[in-house]
């Protein structure tokens, strides 16, 4: 059996693993409380998608300046994200890396805008009238940045995902959560020198973490793993421990700062992620 056939079988198995929970979750969705039967202490953590949906007619705007240092390069990015609740369970999302500054003060500096992202997520809250939640979704990353300035890797990426979470109401509404996804890469852009192109390899991602509300702050911790080494001679394998803190500000504002720490040689040494979130209703 050739390696191409093995890759096909493995890809199909991953799709099955990611999407099959829908068959189990849909029957439970009718058991979920039609009214909001859960407490939402925060909107987002730093490197993991949360299970919470936007409510119908609700808009969330997020600004997340991020600095990364590692592998003989520095990187500053300014992602912008907009989420909108179509229903109380189903949302859509638009994302754009509005500005990238690569290698400020070292080497060759390049600047510009990066890739776009379109996503949708459907959440199943309070499954069977319990404190368990789940969500399934799909993201599409569009290679819109300049590849010769290293503002994109040149791939469109198609990423199904599943999120599971459990609340602990007696522990001040703390939560544990996990997210699993696979991203299927489809090359759309190439460097002028093809030898500089990244390997077209699909990426597996796994995140697990928890948050603990204390007054107006929420202490967060995440373990984040991204790898494509399993597919087509990929060479990426990044592992992070991401502590952070989020403040629930007056009104509909939320601000936080996280500090991912690289745990292996292929990860950035560290990152600093700040995020400012504002929510409002239009419906």
JSON list of N, CA and C in Angstrom, two decimals, residues 45-110:
[
{"chain": "A", "resi": 45, "resn": "UNK", "atom": "N", "xyz": [-10.45, 32.86, 25.72]},
{"chain": "A", "resi": 45, "resn": "UNK", "atom": "CA", "xyz": [-9.13, 32.71, 26.27]},
{"chain": "A", "resi": 45, "resn": "UNK", "atom": "C", "xyz": [-8.15, 33.07, 25.15]},
{"chain": "A", "resi": 46, "resn": "UNK", "atom": "N", "xyz": [-6.92, 32.59, 25.15]},
{"chain": "A", "resi": 46, "resn": "UNK", "atom": "CA", "xyz": [-5.91, 33.20, 24.29]},
{"chain": "A", "resi": 46, "resn": "UNK", "atom": "C", "xyz": [-5.51, 32.38, 23.06]},
{"chain": "A", "resi": 47, "resn": "UNK", "atom": "N", "xyz": [-5.43, 31.08, 23.18]},
{"chain": "A", "resi": 47, "resn": "UNK", "atom": "CA", "xyz": [-5.04, 30.27, 22.02]},
{"chain": "A", "resi": 47, "resn": "UNK", "atom": "C", "xyz": [-6.02, 29.13, 21.75]},
{"chain": "A", "resi": 48, "resn": "UNK", "atom": "N", "xyz": [-7.18, 29.17, 22.42]},
{"chain": "A", "resi": 48, "resn": "UNK", "atom": "CA", "xyz": [-8.18, 28.12, 22.26]},
{"chain": "A", "resi": 48, "resn": "UNK", "atom": "C", "xyz": [-9.54, 28.76, 22.03]},
{"chain": "A", "resi": 49, "resn": "UNK", "atom": "N", "xyz": [-10.28, 28.26, 21.06]},
{"chain": "A", "resi": 49, "resn": "UNK", "atom": "CA", "xyz": [-11.67, 28.69, 20.85]},
{"chain": "A", "resi": 49, "resn": "UNK", "atom": "C", "xyz": [-12.53, 28.22, 22.02]},
{"chain": "A", "resi": 50, "resn": "UNK", "atom": "N", "xyz": [-13.36, 29.08, 22.58]},
{"chain": "A", "resi": 50, "resn": "UNK", "atom": "CA", "xyz": [-14.25, 28.68, 23.66]},
{"chain": "A", "resi": 50, "resn": "UNK", "atom": "C", "xyz": [-15.55, 28.11, 23.10]},
{"chain": "A", "resi": 51, "resn": "UNK", "atom": "N", "xyz": [-16.30, 27.42, 23.96]},
{"chain": "A", "resi": 51, "resn": "UNK", "atom": "CA", "xyz": [-17.52, 26.75, 23.53]},
{"chain": "A", "resi": 51, "resn": "UNK", "atom": "C", "xyz": [-18.69, 27.72, 23.38]},
{"chain": "A", "resi": 52, "resn": "UNK", "atom": "N", "xyz": [-18.60, 28.90, 23.98]},
{"chain": "A", "resi": 52, "resn": "UNK", "atom": "CA", "xyz": [-19.75, 29.81, 24.05]},
{"chain": "A", "resi": 52, "resn": "UNK", "atom": "C", "xyz": [-20.14, 30.36, 22.69]},
{"chain": "A", "resi": 53, "resn": "UNK", "atom": "N", "xyz": [-21.45, 30.40, 22.40]},
{"chain": "A", "resi": 53, "resn": "UNK", "atom": "CA", "xyz": [-21.92, 31.05, 21.17]},
{"chain": "A", "resi": 53, "resn": "UNK", "atom": "C", "xyz": [-22.28, 32.51, 21.45]},
{"chain": "A", "resi": 54, "resn": "UNK", "atom": "N", "xyz": [-22.30, 33.30, 20.38]},
{"chain": "A", "resi": 54, "resn": "UNK", "atom": "CA", "xyz": [-22.90, 34.62, 20.48]},
{"chain": "A", "resi": 54, "resn": "UNK", "atom": "C", "xyz": [-24.42, 34.46, 20.47]},
{"chain": "A", "resi": 55, "resn": "UNK", "atom": "N", "xyz": [-25.11, 35.27, 21.26]},
{"chain": "A", "resi": 55, "resn": "UNK", "atom": "CA", "xyz": [-26.56, 35.22, 21.25]},
{"chain": "A", "resi": 55, "resn": "UNK", "atom": "C", "xyz": [-27.10, 35.85, 19.97]},
{"chain": "A", "resi": 56, "resn": "UNK", "atom": "N", "xyz": [-28.35, 35.54, 19.64]},
{"chain": "A", "resi": 56, "resn": "UNK", "atom": "CA", "xyz": [-28.94, 36.04, 18.40]},
{"chain": "A", "resi": 56, "resn": "UNK", "atom": "C", "xyz": [-28.89, 37.57, 18.37]},
{"chain": "A", "resi": 57, "resn": "UNK", "atom": "N", "xyz": [-28.36, 38.10, 17.27]},
{"chain": "A", "resi": 57, "resn": "UNK", "atom": "CA", "xyz": [-28.26, 39.54, 17.11]},
{"chain": "A", "resi": 57, "resn": "UNK", "atom": "C", "xyz": [-27.12, 40.20, 17.85]},
{"chain": "A", "resi": 58, "resn": "UNK", "atom": "N", "xyz": [-26.27, 39.41, 18.49]},
{"chain": "A", "resi": 58, "resn": "UNK", "atom": "CA", "xyz": [-25.15, 39.96, 19.27]},
{"chain": "A", "resi": 58, "resn": "UNK", "atom": "C", "xyz": [-23.88, 39.97, 18.43]},
{"chain": "A", "resi": 59, "resn": "UNK", "atom": "N", "xyz": [-23.13, 41.05, 18.53]},
{"chain": "A", "resi": 59, "resn": "UNK", "atom": "CA", "xyz": [-21.87, 41.22, 17.81]},
{"chain": "A", "resi": 59, "resn": "UNK", "atom": "C", "xyz": [-20.73, 41.30, 18.81]},
{"chain": "A", "resi": 60, "resn": "UNK", "atom": "N", "xyz": [-19.66, 40.59, 18.53]},
{"chain": "A", "resi": 60, "resn": "UNK", "atom": "CA", "xyz": [-18.45, 40.69, 19.34]},
{"chain": "A", "resi": 60, "resn": "UNK", "atom": "C", "xyz": [-17.29, 41.15, 18.46]},
{"chain": "A", "resi": 61, "resn": "UNK", "atom": "N", "xyz": [-16.64, 42.23, 18.87]},
{"chain": "A", "resi": 61, "resn": "UNK", "atom": "CA", "xyz": [-15.45, 42.73, 18.20]},
{"chain": "A", "resi": 61, "resn": "UNK", "atom": "C", "xyz": [-14.24, 42.45, 19.08]},
{"chain": "A", "resi": 62, "resn": "UNK", "atom": "N", "xyz": [-13.18, 41.94, 18.48]},
{"chain": "A", "resi": 62, "resn": "UNK", "atom": "CA", "xyz": [-11.99, 41.57, 19.25]},
{"chain": "A", "resi": 62, "resn": "UNK", "atom": "C", "xyz": [-10.73, 42.06, 18.54]},
{"chain": "A", "resi": 63, "resn": "UNK", "atom": "N", "xyz": [-9.86, 42.72, 19.30]},
{"chain": "A", "resi": 63, "resn": "UNK", "atom": "CA", "xyz": [-8.55, 43.18, 18.84]},
{"chain": "A", "resi": 63, "resn": "UNK", "atom": "C", "xyz": [-7.50, 42.46, 19.68]},
{"chain": "A", "resi": 64, "resn": "UNK", "atom": "N", "xyz": [-6.55, 41.77, 19.00]},
{"chain": "A", "resi": 64, "resn": "UNK", "atom": "CA", "xyz": [-5.62, 40.89, 19.74]},
{"chain": "A", "resi": 64, "resn": "UNK", "atom": "C", "xyz": [-4.18, 41.10, 19.31]},
{"chain": "A", "resi": 65, "resn": "UNK", "atom": "N", "xyz": [-3.54, 42.24, 19.63]},
{"chain": "A", "resi": 65, "resn": "UNK", "atom": "CA", "xyz": [-2.12, 42.43, 19.30]},
{"chain": "A", "resi": 65, "resn": "UNK", "atom": "C", "xyz": [-1.27, 41.33, 19.94]},
{"chain": "A", "resi": 66, "resn": "UNK", "atom": "N", "xyz": [-0.37, 40.74, 19.15]},
{"chain": "A", "resi": 66, "resn": "UNK", "atom": "CA", "xyz": [0.43, 39.59, 19.58]},
{"chain": "A", "resi": 66, "resn": "UNK", "atom": "C", "xyz": [1.88, 39.77, 19.18]},
{"chain": "A", "resi": 67, "resn": "UNK", "atom": "N", "xyz": [2.79, 39.54, 20.13]},
{"chain": "A", "resi": 67, "resn": "UNK", "atom": "CA", "xyz": [4.23, 39.56, 19.84]},
{"chain": "A", "resi": 67, "resn": "UNK", "atom": "C", "xyz": [4.80, 38.18, 20.09]},
{"chain": "A", "resi": 68, "resn": "UNK", "atom": "N", "xyz": [5.63, 37.70, 19.14]},
{"chain": "A", "resi": 68, "resn": "UNK", "atom": "CA", "xyz": [6.25, 36.38, 19.26]},
{"chain": "A", "resi": 68, "resn": "UNK", "atom": "C", "xyz": [7.75, 36.52, 19.04]},
{"chain": "A", "resi": 69, "resn": "UNK", "atom": "N", "xyz": [8.52, 35.71, 19.80]},
{"chain": "A", "resi": 69, "resn": "UNK", "atom": "CA", "xyz": [9.98, 35.70, 19.64]},
{"chain": "A", "resi": 69, "resn": "UNK", "atom": "C", "xyz": [10.45, 34.26, 19.64]},
{"chain": "A", "resi": 70, "resn": "UNK", "atom": "N", "xyz": [11.23, 33.91, 18.62]},
{"chain": "A", "resi": 70, "resn": "UNK", "atom": "CA", "xyz": [11.77, 32.56, 18.57]},
{"chain": "A", "resi": 70, "resn": "UNK", "atom": "C", "xyz": [12.27, 32.21, 17.19]},
{"chain": "A", "resi": 71, "resn": "UNK", "atom": "N", "xyz": [13.11, 31.17, 17.10]},
{"chain": "A", "resi": 71, "resn": "UNK", "atom": "CA", "xyz": [13.65, 30.68, 15.83]},
{"chain": "A", "resi": 71, "resn": "UNK", "atom": "C", "xyz": [14.29, 31.80, 15.01]},
{"chain": "A", "resi": 72, "resn": "UNK", "atom": "N", "xyz": [15.07, 32.64, 15.69]},
{"chain": "A", "resi": 72, "resn": "UNK", "atom": "CA", "xyz": [15.82, 33.71, 15.04]},
{"chain": "A", "resi": 72, "resn": "UNK", "atom": "C", "xyz": [14.93, 34.71, 14.30]},
{"chain": "A", "resi": 73, "resn": "UNK", "atom": "N", "xyz": [13.74, 34.93, 14.84]},
{"chain": "A", "resi": 73, "resn": "UNK", "atom": "CA", "xyz": [12.88, 35.94, 14.24]},
{"chain": "A", "resi": 73, "resn": "UNK", "atom": "C", "xyz": [11.93, 36.49, 15.29]},
{"chain": "A", "resi": 74, "resn": "UNK", "atom": "N", "xyz": [11.49, 37.71, 15.05]},
{"chain": "A", "resi": 74, "resn": "UNK", "atom": "CA", "xyz": [10.47, 38.34, 15.88]},
{"chain": "A", "resi": 74, "resn": "UNK", "atom": "C", "xyz": [9.27, 38.64, 14.99]},
{"chain": "A", "resi": 75, "resn": "UNK", "atom": "N", "xyz": [8.08, 38.63, 15.61]},
{"chain": "A", "resi": 75, "resn": "UNK", "atom": "CA", "xyz": [6.87, 38.81, 14.83]},
{"chain": "A", "resi": 75, "resn": "UNK", "atom": "C", "xyz": [5.84, 39.57, 15.66]},
{"chain": "A", "resi": 76, "resn": "UNK", "atom": "N", "xyz": [5.29, 40.63, 15.08]},
{"chain": "A", "resi": 76, "resn": "UNK", "atom": "CA", "xyz": [4.21, 41.39, 15.70]},
{"chain": "A", "resi": 76, "resn": "UNK", "atom": "C", "xyz": [3.01, 41.35, 14.78]},
{"chain": "A", "resi": 77, "resn": "UNK", "atom": "N", "xyz": [1.85, 40.92, 15.31]},
{"chain": "A", "resi": 77, "resn": "UNK", "atom": "CA", "xyz": [0.63, 40.80, 14.52]},
{"chain": "A", "resi": 77, "resn": "UNK", "atom": "C", "xyz": [-0.53, 41.51, 15.22]},
{"chain": "A", "resi": 78, "resn": "UNK", "atom": "N", "xyz": [-1.48, 41.98, 14.42]},
{"chain": "A", "resi": 78, "resn": "UNK", "atom": "CA", "xyz": [-2.68, 42.62, 14.96]},
{"chain": "A", "resi": 78, "resn": "UNK", "atom": "C", "xyz": [-3.92, 41.97, 14.32]},
{"chain": "A", "resi": 79, "resn": "UNK", "atom": "N", "xyz": [-4.38, 40.85, 14.87]},
{"chain": "A", "resi": 79, "resn": "UNK", "atom": "CA", "xyz": [-5.61, 40.23, 14.35]},
{"chain": "A", "resi": 79, "resn": "UNK", "atom": "C", "xyz": [-6.86, 40.99, 14.79]},
{"chain": "A", "resi": 80, "resn": "UNK", "atom": "N", "xyz": [-7.83, 41.08, 13.88]},
{"chain": "A", "resi": 80, "resn": "UNK", "atom": "CA", "xyz": [-9.14, 41.63, 14.17]},
{"chain": "A", "resi": 80, "resn": "UNK", "atom": "C", "xyz": [-10.17, 40.54, 13.92]},
{"chain": "A", "resi": 81, "resn": "UNK", "atom": "N", "xyz": [-11.15, 40.42, 14.81]},
{"chain": "A", "resi": 81, "resn": "UNK", "atom": "CA", "xyz": [-12.16, 39.37, 14.68]},
{"chain": "A", "resi": 81, "resn": "UNK", "atom": "C", "xyz": [-13.54, 39.95, 14.94]},
{"chain": "A", "resi": 82, "resn": "UNK", "atom": "N", "xyz": [-14.51, 39.54, 14.13]},
{"chain": "A", "resi": 82, "resn": "UNK", "atom": "CA", "xyz": [-15.90, 39.90, 14.32]},
{"chain": "A", "resi": 82, "resn": "UNK", "atom": "C", "xyz": [-16.72, 38.62, 14.37]},
{"chain": "A", "resi": 83, "resn": "UNK", "atom": "N", "xyz": [-17.56, 38.49, 15.42]},
{"chain": "A", "resi": 83, "resn": "UNK", "atom": "CA", "xyz": [-18.47, 37.35, 15.54]},
{"chain": "A", "resi": 83, "resn": "UNK", "atom": "C", "xyz": [-19.90, 37.87, 15.62]},
{"chain": "A", "resi": 84, "resn": "UNK", "atom": "N", "xyz": [-20.82, 37.11, 15.02]},
{"chain": "A", "resi": 84, "resn": "UNK", "atom": "CA", "xyz": [-22.23, 37.51, 15.01]},
{"chain": "A", "resi": 84, "resn": "UNK", "atom": "C", "xyz": [-23.10, 36.30, 15.26]},
{"chain": "A", "resi": 85, "resn": "UNK", "atom": "N", "xyz": [-24.08, 36.44, 16.16]},
{"chain": "A", "resi": 85, "resn": "UNK", "atom": "CA", "xyz": [-24.99, 35.36, 16.49]},
{"chain": "A", "resi": 85, "resn": "UNK", "atom": "C", "xyz": [-26.19, 35.33, 15.56]},
{"chain": "A", "resi": 86, "resn": "UNK", "atom": "N", "xyz": [-26.29, 34.30, 14.73]},
{"chain": "A", "resi": 86, "resn": "UNK", "atom": "CA", "xyz": [-27.45, 34.13, 13.86]},
{"chain": "A", "resi": 86, "resn": "UNK", "atom": "C", "xyz": [-28.64, 33.65, 14.68]},
{"chain": "A", "resi": 87, "resn": "UNK", "atom": "N", "xyz": [-28.39, 32.69, 15.56]},
{"chain": "A", "resi": 87, "resn": "UNK", "atom": "CA", "xyz": [-29.36, 32.28, 16.58]},
{"chain": "A", "resi": 87, "resn": "UNK", "atom": "C", "xyz": [-28.62, 32.26, 17.91]},
{"chain": "A", "resi": 88, "resn": "UNK", "atom": "N", "xyz": [-29.30, 31.82, 18.96]},
{"chain": "A", "resi": 88, "resn": "UNK", "atom": "CA", "xyz": [-28.64, 31.73, 20.26]},
{"chain": "A", "resi": 88, "resn": "UNK", "atom": "C", "xyz": [-27.62, 30.59, 20.32]},
{"chain": "A", "resi": 89, "resn": "UNK", "atom": "N", "xyz": [-27.58, 29.75, 19.29]},
{"chain": "A", "resi": 89, "resn": "UNK", "atom": "CA", "xyz": [-26.65, 28.62, 19.26]},
{"chain": "A", "resi": 89, "resn": "UNK", "atom": "C", "xyz": [-25.67, 28.66, 18.10]},
{"chain": "A", "resi": 90, "resn": "UNK", "atom": "N", "xyz": [-25.98, 29.42, 17.06]},
{"chain": "A", "resi": 90, "resn": "UNK", "atom": "CA", "xyz": [-25.21, 29.36, 15.82]},
{"chain": "A", "resi": 90, "resn": "UNK", "atom": "C", "xyz": [-24.63, 30.74, 15.53]},
{"chain": "A", "resi": 91, "resn": "UNK", "atom": "N", "xyz": [-23.33, 30.79, 15.30]},
{"chain": "A", "resi": 91, "resn": "UNK", "atom": "CA", "xyz": [-22.67, 32.05, 15.01]},
{"chain": "A", "resi": 91, "resn": "UNK", "atom": "C", "xyz": [-21.78, 31.93, 13.78]},
{"chain": "A", "resi": 92, "resn": "UNK", "atom": "N", "xyz": [-21.46, 33.08, 13.18]},
{"chain": "A", "resi": 92, "resn": "UNK", "atom": "CA", "xyz": [-20.48, 33.16, 12.12]},
{"chain": "A", "resi": 92, "resn": "UNK", "atom": "C", "xyz": [-19.37, 34.10, 12.57]},
{"chain": "A", "resi": 93, "resn": "UNK", "atom": "N", "xyz": [-18.21, 33.99, 11.93]},
{"chain": "A", "resi": 93, "resn": "UNK", "atom": "CA", "xyz": [-17.04, 34.76, 12.36]},
{"chain": "A", "resi": 93, "resn": "UNK", "atom": "C", "xyz": [-16.21, 35.18, 11.14]},
{"chain": "A", "resi": 94, "resn": "UNK", "atom": "N", "xyz": [-15.71, 36.40, 11.18]},
{"chain": "A", "resi": 94, "resn": "UNK", "atom": "CA", "xyz": [-14.77, 36.90, 10.19]},
{"chain": "A", "resi": 94, "resn": "UNK", "atom": "C", "xyz": [-13.51, 37.34, 10.91]},
{"chain": "A", "resi": 95, "resn": "UNK", "atom": "N", "xyz": [-12.35, 36.95, 10.39]},
{"chain": "A", "resi": 95, "resn": "UNK", "atom": "CA", "xyz": [-11.09, 37.32, 11.00]},
{"chain": "A", "resi": 95, "resn": "UNK", "atom": "C", "xyz": [-10.11, 37.83, 9.95]},
{"chain": "A", "resi": 96, "resn": "UNK", "atom": "N", "xyz": [-9.23, 38.73, 10.36]},
{"chain": "A", "resi": 96, "resn": "UNK", "atom": "CA", "xyz": [-8.24, 39.30, 9.46]},
{"chain": "A", "resi": 96, "resn": "UNK", "atom": "C", "xyz": [-7.02, 39.72, 10.26]},
{"chain": "A", "resi": 97, "resn": "UNK", "atom": "N", "xyz": [-5.85, 39.32, 9.80]},
{"chain": "A", "resi": 97, "resn": "UNK", "atom": "CA", "xyz": [-4.61, 39.81, 10.42]},
{"chain": "A", "resi": 97, "resn": "UNK", "atom": "C", "xyz": [-4.31, 41.14, 9.74]},
{"chain": "A", "resi": 98, "resn": "UNK", "atom": "N", "xyz": [-4.72, 42.21, 10.39]},
{"chain": "A", "resi": 98, "resn": "UNK", "atom": "CA", "xyz": [-4.72, 43.53, 9.74]},
{"chain": "A", "resi": 98, "resn": "UNK", "atom": "C", "xyz": [-3.32, 44.09, 9.55]},
{"chain": "A", "resi": 99, "resn": "UNK", "atom": "N", "xyz": [-2.38, 43.67, 10.40]},
{"chain": "A", "resi": 99, "resn": "UNK", "atom": "CA", "xyz": [-1.01, 44.17, 10.27]},
{"chain": "A", "resi": 99, "resn": "UNK", "atom": "C", "xyz": [-0.03, 43.12, 10.78]},
{"chain": "A", "resi": 100, "resn": "UNK", "atom": "N", "xyz": [1.07, 42.94, 10.04]},
{"chain": "A", "resi": 100, "resn": "UNK", "atom": "CA", "xyz": [2.16, 42.07, 10.45]},
{"chain": "A", "resi": 100, "resn": "UNK", "atom": "C", "xyz": [3.46, 42.84, 10.28]},
{"chain": "A", "resi": 101, "resn": "UNK", "atom": "N", "xyz": [4.31, 42.74, 11.29]},
{"chain": "A", "resi": 101, "resn": "UNK", "atom": "CA", "xyz": [5.67, 43.31, 11.22]},
{"chain": "A", "resi": 101, "resn": "UNK", "atom": "C", "xyz": [6.62, 42.17, 11.57]},
{"chain": "A", "resi": 102, "resn": "UNK", "atom": "N", "xyz": [7.35, 41.69, 10.58]},
{"chain": "A", "resi": 102, "resn": "UNK", "atom": "CA", "xyz": [8.28, 40.58, 10.78]},
{"chain": "A", "resi": 102, "resn": "UNK", "atom": "C", "xyz": [9.69, 41.11, 11.04]},
{"chain": "A", "resi": 103, "resn": "UNK", "atom": "N", "xyz": [10.33, 40.52, 12.03]},
{"chain": "A", "resi": 103, "resn": "UNK", "atom": "CA", "xyz": [11.73, 40.82, 12.33]},
{"chain": "A", "resi": 103, "resn": "UNK", "atom": "C", "xyz": [12.01, 42.30, 12.59]},
{"chain": "A", "resi": 104, "resn": "UNK", "atom": "N", "xyz": [11.20, 42.96, 13.44]},
{"chain": "A", "resi": 104, "resn": "UNK", "atom": "CA", "xyz": [11.55, 44.35, 13.78]},
{"chain": "A", "resi": 104, "resn": "UNK", "atom": "C", "xyz": [12.90, 44.38, 14.47]},
{"chain": "A", "resi": 105, "resn": "UNK", "atom": "N", "xyz": [13.79, 45.22, 13.99]},
{"chain": "A", "resi": 105, "resn": "UNK", "atom": "CA", "xyz": [15.13, 45.46, 14.57]},
{"chain": "A", "resi": 105, "resn": "UNK", "atom": "C", "xyz": [16.12, 44.34, 14.29]},
{"chain": "A", "resi": 106, "resn": "UNK", "atom": "N", "xyz": [15.73, 43.23, 13.64]},
{"chain": "A", "resi": 106, "resn": "UNK", "atom": "CA", "xyz": [16.71, 42.19, 13.31]},
{"chain": "A", "resi": 106, "resn": "UNK", "atom": "C", "xyz": [16.44, 41.69, 11.90]},
{"chain": "A", "resi": 107, "resn": "UNK", "atom": "N", "xyz": [17.51, 41.47, 11.14]},
{"chain": "A", "resi": 107, "resn": "UNK", "atom": "CA", "xyz": [17.37, 40.90, 9.81]},
{"chain": "A", "resi": 107, "resn": "UNK", "atom": "C", "xyz": [16.59, 41.81, 8.87]},
{"chain": "A", "resi": 108, "resn": "UNK", "atom": "N", "xyz": [15.93, 41.19, 7.88]},
{"chain": "A", "resi": 108, "resn": "UNK", "atom": "CA", "xyz": [15.13, 41.91, 6.89]},
{"chain": "A", "resi": 108, "resn": "UNK", "atom": "C", "xyz": [13.71, 42.08, 7.43]},
{"chain": "A", "resi": 109, "resn": "UNK", "atom": "N", "xyz": [13.28, 43.32, 7.56]},
{"chain": "A", "resi": 109, "resn": "UNK", "atom": "CA", "xyz": [11.95, 43.61, 8.09]},
{"chain": "A", "resi": 109, "resn": "UNK", "atom": "C", "xyz": [10.95, 43.70, 6.94]},
{"chain": "A", "resi": 110, "resn": "UNK", "atom": "N", "xyz": [9.80, 43.02, 7.12]},
{"chain": "A", "resi": 110, "resn": "UNK", "atom": "CA", "xyz": [8.71, 43.14, 6.16]},
{"chain": "A", "resi": 110, "resn": "UNK", "atom": "C", "xyz": [7.44, 43.51, 6.91]}
]
